[in-house]
XYZ file of N, CA and C in Angstrom:
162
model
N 119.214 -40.493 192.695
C 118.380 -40.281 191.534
C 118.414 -41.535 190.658
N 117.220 -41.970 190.248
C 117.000 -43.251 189.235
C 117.513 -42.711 188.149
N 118.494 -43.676 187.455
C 118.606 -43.258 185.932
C 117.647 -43.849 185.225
N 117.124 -43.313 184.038
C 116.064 -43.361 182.867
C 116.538 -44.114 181.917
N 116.006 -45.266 181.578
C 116.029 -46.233 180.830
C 115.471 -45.595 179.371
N 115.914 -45.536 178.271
C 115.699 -45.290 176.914
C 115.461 -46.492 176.368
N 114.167 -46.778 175.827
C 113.892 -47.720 174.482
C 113.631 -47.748 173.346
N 113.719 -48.038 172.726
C 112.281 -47.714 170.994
C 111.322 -48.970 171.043
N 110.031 -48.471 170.460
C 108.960 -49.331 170.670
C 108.203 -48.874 169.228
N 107.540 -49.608 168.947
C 106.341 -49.217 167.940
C 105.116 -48.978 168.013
N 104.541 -47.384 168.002
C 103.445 -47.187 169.017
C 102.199 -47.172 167.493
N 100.883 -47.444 167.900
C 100.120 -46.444 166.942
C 100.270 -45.237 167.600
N 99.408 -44.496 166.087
C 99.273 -43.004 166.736
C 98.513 -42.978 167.836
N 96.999 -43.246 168.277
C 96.603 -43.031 169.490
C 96.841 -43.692 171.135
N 98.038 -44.696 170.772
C 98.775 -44.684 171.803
C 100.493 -43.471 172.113
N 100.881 -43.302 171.243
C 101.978 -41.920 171.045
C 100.974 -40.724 171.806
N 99.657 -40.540 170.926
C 98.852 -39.533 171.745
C 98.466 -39.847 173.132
N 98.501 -40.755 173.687
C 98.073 -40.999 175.067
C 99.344 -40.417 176.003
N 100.512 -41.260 175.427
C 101.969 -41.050 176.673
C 101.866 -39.444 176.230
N 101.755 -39.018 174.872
C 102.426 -37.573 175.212
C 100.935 -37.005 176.200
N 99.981 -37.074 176.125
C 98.514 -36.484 176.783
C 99.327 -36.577 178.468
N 99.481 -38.102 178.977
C 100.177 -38.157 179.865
C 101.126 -37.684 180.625
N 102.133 -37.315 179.423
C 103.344 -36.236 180.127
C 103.342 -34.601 180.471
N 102.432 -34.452 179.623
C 101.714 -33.060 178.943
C 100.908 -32.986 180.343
N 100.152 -33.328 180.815
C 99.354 -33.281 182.350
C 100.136 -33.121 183.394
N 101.300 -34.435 183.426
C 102.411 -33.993 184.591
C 103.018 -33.394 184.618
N 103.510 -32.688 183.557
C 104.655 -31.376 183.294
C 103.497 -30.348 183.718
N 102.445 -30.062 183.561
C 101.829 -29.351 183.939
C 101.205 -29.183 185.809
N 101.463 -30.176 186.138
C 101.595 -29.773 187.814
C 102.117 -29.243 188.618
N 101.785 -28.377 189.176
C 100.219 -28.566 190.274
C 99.553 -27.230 189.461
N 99.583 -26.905 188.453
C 98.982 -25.667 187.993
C 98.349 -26.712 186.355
N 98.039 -27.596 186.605
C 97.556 -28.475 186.059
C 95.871 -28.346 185.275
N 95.979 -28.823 184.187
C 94.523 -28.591 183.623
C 93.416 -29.748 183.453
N 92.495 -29.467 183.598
C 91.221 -30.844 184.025
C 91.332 -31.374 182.563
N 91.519 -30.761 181.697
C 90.876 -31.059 180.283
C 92.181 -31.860 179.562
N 93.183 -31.800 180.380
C 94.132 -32.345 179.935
C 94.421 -34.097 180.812
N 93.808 -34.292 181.087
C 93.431 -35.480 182.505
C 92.501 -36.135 181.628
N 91.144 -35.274 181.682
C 90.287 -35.791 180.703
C 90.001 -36.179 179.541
N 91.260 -35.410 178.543
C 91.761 -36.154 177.600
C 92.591 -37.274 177.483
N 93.128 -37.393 178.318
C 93.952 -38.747 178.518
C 93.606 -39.483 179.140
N 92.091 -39.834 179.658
C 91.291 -40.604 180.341
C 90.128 -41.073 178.727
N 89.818 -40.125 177.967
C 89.208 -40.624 176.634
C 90.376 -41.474 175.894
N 91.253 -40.783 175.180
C 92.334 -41.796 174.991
C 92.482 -43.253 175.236
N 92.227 -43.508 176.655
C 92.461 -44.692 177.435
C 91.745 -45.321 177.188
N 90.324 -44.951 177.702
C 89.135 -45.658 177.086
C 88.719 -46.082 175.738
N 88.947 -45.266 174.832
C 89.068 -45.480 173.541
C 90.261 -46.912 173.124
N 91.543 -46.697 173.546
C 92.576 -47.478 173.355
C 91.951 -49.375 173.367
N 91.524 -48.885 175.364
C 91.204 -50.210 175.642
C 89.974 -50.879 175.166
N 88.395 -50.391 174.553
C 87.403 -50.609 174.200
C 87.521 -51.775 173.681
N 86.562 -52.950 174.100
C 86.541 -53.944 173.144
C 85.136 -54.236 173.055
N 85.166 -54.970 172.013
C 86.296 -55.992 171.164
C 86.857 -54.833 169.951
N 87.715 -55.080 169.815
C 88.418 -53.776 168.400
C 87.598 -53.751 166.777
N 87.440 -52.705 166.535
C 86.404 -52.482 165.664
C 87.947 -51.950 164.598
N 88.478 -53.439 163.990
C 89.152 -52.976 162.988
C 89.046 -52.637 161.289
């Protein structure tokens, strides 16, 4: 078994919302939900969009 590396990082919020969207989908497998995929596929897209509209 791999041991799990612990870090701290400084996230925005809609990257915090992405990893948890992320974990939230795989904890949910194989009885898994589309809308939860698909939210973390908007997320992504949103995240990466450029050029940044700050």
């Amino acid at each position: 078994m791999r041991k799990k590396q612990k870090f701290k990082m400084e996230l925005s919020f809609e990257e915090k919302e992405l990893i948890e969207s992320i974990r939230n989908y795989c904890n949910s497998y194989p009885n898994g939900y589309p809308q939860l995929l698909e939210y973390a596929q908007d997320l992504f897209d949103r995240i990466t969009d450029m050029p940044k509209d700050d």
